XYZ file of C-alpha atoms in Angstrom:
303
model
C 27.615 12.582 0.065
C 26.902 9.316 0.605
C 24.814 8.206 3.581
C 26.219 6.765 6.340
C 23.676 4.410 6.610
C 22.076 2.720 3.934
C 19.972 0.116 5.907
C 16.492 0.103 4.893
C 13.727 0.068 7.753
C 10.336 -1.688 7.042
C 7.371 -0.528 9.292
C 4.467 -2.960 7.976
C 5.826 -6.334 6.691
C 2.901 -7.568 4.798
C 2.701 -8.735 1.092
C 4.298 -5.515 -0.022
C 6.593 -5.167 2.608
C 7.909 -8.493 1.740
C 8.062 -7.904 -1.613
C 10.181 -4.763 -1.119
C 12.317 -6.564 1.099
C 12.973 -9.358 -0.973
C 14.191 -7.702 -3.639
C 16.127 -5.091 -1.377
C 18.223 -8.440 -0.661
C 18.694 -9.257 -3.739
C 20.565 -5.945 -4.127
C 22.420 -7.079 -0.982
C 20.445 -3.678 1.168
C 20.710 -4.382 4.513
C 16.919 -4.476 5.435
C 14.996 -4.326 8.937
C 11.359 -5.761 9.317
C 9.457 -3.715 12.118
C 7.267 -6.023 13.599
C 5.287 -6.110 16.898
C 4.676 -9.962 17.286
C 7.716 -12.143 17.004
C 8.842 -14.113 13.741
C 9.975 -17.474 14.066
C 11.986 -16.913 10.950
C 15.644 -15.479 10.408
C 14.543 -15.037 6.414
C 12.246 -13.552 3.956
C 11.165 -16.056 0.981
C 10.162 -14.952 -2.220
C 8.125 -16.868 -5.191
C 8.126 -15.510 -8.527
C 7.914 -16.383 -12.034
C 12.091 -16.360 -11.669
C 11.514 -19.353 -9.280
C 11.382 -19.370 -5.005
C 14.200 -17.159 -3.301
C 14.899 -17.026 0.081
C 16.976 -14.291 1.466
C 18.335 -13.692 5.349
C 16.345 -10.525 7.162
C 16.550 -9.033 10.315
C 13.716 -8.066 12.900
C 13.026 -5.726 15.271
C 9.688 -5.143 17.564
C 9.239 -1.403 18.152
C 10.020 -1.312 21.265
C 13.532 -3.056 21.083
C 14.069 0.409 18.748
C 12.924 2.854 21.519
C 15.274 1.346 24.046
C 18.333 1.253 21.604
C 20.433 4.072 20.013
C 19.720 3.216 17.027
C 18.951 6.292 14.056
C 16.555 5.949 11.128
C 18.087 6.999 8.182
C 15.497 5.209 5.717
C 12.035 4.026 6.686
C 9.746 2.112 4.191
C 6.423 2.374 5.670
C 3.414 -0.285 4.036
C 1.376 -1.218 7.370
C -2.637 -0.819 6.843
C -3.011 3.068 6.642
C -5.611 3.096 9.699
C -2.269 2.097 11.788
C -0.101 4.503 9.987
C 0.040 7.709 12.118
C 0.198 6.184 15.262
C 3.161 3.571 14.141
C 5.124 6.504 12.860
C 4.602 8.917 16.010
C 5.657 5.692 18.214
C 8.802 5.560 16.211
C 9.644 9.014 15.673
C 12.160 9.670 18.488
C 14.203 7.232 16.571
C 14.322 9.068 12.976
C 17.043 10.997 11.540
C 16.458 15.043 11.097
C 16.666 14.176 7.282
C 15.504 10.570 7.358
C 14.004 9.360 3.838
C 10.369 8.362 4.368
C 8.487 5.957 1.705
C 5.175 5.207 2.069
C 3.316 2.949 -0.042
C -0.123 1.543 0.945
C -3.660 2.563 -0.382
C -6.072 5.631 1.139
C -5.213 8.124 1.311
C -3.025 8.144 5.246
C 0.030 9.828 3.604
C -1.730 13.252 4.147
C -1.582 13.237 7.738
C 1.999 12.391 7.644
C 3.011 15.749 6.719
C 1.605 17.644 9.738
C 3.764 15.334 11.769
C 7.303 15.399 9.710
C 8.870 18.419 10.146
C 12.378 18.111 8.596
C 11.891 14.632 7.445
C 11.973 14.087 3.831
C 8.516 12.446 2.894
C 7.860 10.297 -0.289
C 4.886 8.368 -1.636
C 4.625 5.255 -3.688
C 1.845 4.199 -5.996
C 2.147 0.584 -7.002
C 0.401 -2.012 -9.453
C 2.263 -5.078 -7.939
C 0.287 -7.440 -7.376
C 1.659 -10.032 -4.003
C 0.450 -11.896 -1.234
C 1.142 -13.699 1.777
C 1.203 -16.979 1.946
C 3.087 -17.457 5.876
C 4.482 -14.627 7.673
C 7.639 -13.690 6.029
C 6.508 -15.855 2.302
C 5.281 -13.829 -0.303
C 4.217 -14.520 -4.181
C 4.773 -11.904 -6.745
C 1.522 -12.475 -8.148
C 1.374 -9.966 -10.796
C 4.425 -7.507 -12.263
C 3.162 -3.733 -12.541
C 4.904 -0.391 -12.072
C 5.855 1.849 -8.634
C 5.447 5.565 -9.222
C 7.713 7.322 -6.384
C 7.166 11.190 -5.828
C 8.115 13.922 -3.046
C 5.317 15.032 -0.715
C 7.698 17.282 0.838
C 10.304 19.870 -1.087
C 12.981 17.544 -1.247
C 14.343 15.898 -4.978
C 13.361 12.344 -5.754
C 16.444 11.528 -7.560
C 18.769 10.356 -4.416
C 15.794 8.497 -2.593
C 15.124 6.123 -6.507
C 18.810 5.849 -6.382
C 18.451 3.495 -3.137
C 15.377 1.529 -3.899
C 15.443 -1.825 -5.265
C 17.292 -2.031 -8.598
C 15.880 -5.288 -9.866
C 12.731 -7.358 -9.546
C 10.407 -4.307 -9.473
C 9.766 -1.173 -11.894
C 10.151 2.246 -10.118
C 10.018 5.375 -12.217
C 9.543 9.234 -11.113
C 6.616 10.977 -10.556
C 5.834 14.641 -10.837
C 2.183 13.835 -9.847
C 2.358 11.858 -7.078
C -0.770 13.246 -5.216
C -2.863 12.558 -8.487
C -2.117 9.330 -8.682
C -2.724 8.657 -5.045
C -6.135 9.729 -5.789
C -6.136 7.278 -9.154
C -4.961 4.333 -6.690
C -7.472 5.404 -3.998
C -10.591 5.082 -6.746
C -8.993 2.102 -7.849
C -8.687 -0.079 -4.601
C -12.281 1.591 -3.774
C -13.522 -0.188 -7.040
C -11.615 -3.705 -6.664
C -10.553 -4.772 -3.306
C -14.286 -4.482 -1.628
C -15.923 -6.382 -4.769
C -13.161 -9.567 -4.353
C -14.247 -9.898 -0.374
C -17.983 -9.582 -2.157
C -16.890 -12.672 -4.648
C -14.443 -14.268 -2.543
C -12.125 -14.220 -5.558
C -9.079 -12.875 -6.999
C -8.575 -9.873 -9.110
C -8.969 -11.806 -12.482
C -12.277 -13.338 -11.280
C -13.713 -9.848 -11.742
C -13.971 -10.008 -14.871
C -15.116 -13.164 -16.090
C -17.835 -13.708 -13.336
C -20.426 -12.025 -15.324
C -22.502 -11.022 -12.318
C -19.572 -9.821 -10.597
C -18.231 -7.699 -14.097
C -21.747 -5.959 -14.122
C -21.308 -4.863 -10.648
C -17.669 -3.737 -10.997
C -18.923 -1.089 -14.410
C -21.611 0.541 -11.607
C -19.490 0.638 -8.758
C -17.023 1.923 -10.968
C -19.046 4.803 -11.686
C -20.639 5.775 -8.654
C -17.173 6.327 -7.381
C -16.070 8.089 -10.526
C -19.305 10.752 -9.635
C -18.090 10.978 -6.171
C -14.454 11.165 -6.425
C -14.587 14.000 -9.308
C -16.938 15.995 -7.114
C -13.920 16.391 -4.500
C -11.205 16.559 -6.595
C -12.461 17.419 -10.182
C -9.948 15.760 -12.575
C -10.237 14.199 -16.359
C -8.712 10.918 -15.525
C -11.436 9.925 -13.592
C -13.085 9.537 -16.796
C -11.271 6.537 -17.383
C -11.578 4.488 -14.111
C -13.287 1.521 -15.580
C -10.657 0.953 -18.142
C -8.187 1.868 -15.823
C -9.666 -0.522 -13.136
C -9.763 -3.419 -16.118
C -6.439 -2.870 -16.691
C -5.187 -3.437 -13.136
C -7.349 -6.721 -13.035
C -5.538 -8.201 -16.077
C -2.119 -7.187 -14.975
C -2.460 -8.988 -11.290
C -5.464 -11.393 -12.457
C -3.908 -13.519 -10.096
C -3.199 -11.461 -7.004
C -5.385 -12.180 -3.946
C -5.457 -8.320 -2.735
C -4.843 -7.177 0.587
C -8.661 -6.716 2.081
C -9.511 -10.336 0.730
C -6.629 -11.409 2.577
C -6.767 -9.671 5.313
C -10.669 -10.944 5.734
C -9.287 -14.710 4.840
C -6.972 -14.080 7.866
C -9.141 -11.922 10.722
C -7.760 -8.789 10.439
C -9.287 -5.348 10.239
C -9.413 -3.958 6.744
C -9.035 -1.186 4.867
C -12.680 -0.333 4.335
C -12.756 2.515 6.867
C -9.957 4.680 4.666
C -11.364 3.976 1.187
C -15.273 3.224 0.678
C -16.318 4.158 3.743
C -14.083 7.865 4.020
C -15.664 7.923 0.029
C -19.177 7.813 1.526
C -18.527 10.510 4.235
C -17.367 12.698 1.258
C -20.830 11.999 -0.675
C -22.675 12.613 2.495
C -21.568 15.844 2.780
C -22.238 16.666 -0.935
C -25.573 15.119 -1.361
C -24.104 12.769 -3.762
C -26.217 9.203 -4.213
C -23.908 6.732 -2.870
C -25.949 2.856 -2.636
C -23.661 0.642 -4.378
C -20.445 1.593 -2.034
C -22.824 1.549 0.946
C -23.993 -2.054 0.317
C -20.217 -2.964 -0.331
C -19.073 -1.319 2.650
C -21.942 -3.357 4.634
C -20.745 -6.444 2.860
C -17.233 -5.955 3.982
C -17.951 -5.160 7.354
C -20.820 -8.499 7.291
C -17.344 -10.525 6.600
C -15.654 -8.514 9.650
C -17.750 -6.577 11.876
C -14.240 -5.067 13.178
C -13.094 -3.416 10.255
């Protein structure tokens, strides 16, 4: 049966957000930005290499939705993980018994979520896109990769893909969603600290040679770490992995470098730093994500 209400809800309107959003519209989804501060803006613009689009959006603060009648059938959810389980219990008298939860963001946040969703039907994202900000509701499609969507709950994937965006992004099933969750944790552990580090984009990684050198240790300090928690082959391959990301968005600015450019708190508390409790506690050496955690935290003491 179809759903009553297809309207897509977006709690975290960043780069990603954005992106999703953008291309939502150009499927003619009725979309929703969640938004605690007020946008001067009444639409969402995209820049691509298929030219600058923009498309009309709708906003909402939080509380406008706990004073309304309004029911949550479909929640995207992309806000900085440290925000995520408080931003979803704030909302939660507002979701549907059913309600389709997406969440796509890096760490690993998506874990807690299920002690909080009971009937809810919850669904992770793992994406290569590479986008950025460049005003509130502007964001550049920096660098085409591939979505991975998977259930974290006993509920089939099939009608959830059916609804996302059917153009402008590449979204495929996944039967090992929590796997790559951990691949995208290692790999945002390995390049989003080192471009705050460089002040650079992804690409720059790799031809700053002092930068590069850095990238192949860091890369396998985590690797020692991160198989030591959750032993698994593919962490084997996190370098070439991690190169392979940097070519495909050599362009992207990524979200801790931009959220550093603009004053926010990062992300450095739910990947490096939660990666150096985990060493603590198994008396693994862990320097080189130290010193970038310390460099992070030199650019933003609040992080």
């Amino acid at each position: 049966m179809k759903a009553v209400d297809n309207t897509w809800y977006i709690l975290g309107p960043g780069a990603i957000g954005c992106l999703w959003a953008s291309y939502w519209r150009t499927d003619n989804t009725r979309v929703v930005l969640i938004e605690h501060s007020p946008i001067d803006s009444n639409s969402v613009q995209l820049s691509s290499d298929q030219g600058c689009h923009s498309y009309p959006i709708e906003t909402v603060s939080p509380e406008q939705l706990l004073h309304s009648n309004t029911i949550i059938q479909h929640l995207f959810i992309s806000t900085k993980a440290q925000h995520t389980l408080a931003a979803l219990t704030q909302l939660q008298p507002r979701l549907a018994t059913n309600a389709e939860i997406l969440v796509v963001q890096n760490g690993l946040a998506i874990v807690e979520l299920q002690q909080l969703l009971a009937t809810q039907q919850l669904f992770a994202g793992v994406t290569t896109d590479g986008a950025y900000r460049t005003a509130p509701l502007q964001v550049t499609h920096a660098g085409r990769g591939e979505t991975l969507v998977g259930a974290m709950t006993n509920h089939a994937t099939a009608a959830v893909l059916s609804r996302l965006p059917g153009t402008g992004l590449a979204i495929a099933h996944c039967d090992t969603i929590e796997q790559r969750l951990w691949q995208k944790f290692a790999l945002n552990c390995a390049i989003n600290p080192l471009t705050v580090k460089y002040q650079c984009r992804n690409g720059q990684l790799l031809t700053q040679a002092e930068a590069r050198k850095e990238l192949s240790l860091l890369c396998r300090e985590i690797q020692s770490i991160a198989s030591a928690i959750k032993p698994a082959a593919w962490f084997e391959t996190l370098e070439a992995d991690v190169v392979k990301v940097l070519e495909l968005t050599a362009d992207n600015i990524n979200s801790m470098l931009q959220d550093v450019q603009q004053g926010r708190d990062t992300e450095i508390a739910q990947l490096n730093s939660w990666l150096v409790q985990q060493a603590k506690q198994l008396a693994i050496p862990h320097p080189l994500n130290q010193a970038i955690i310390n460099t992070v935290l030199a650019h933003h003491p609040a992080a």
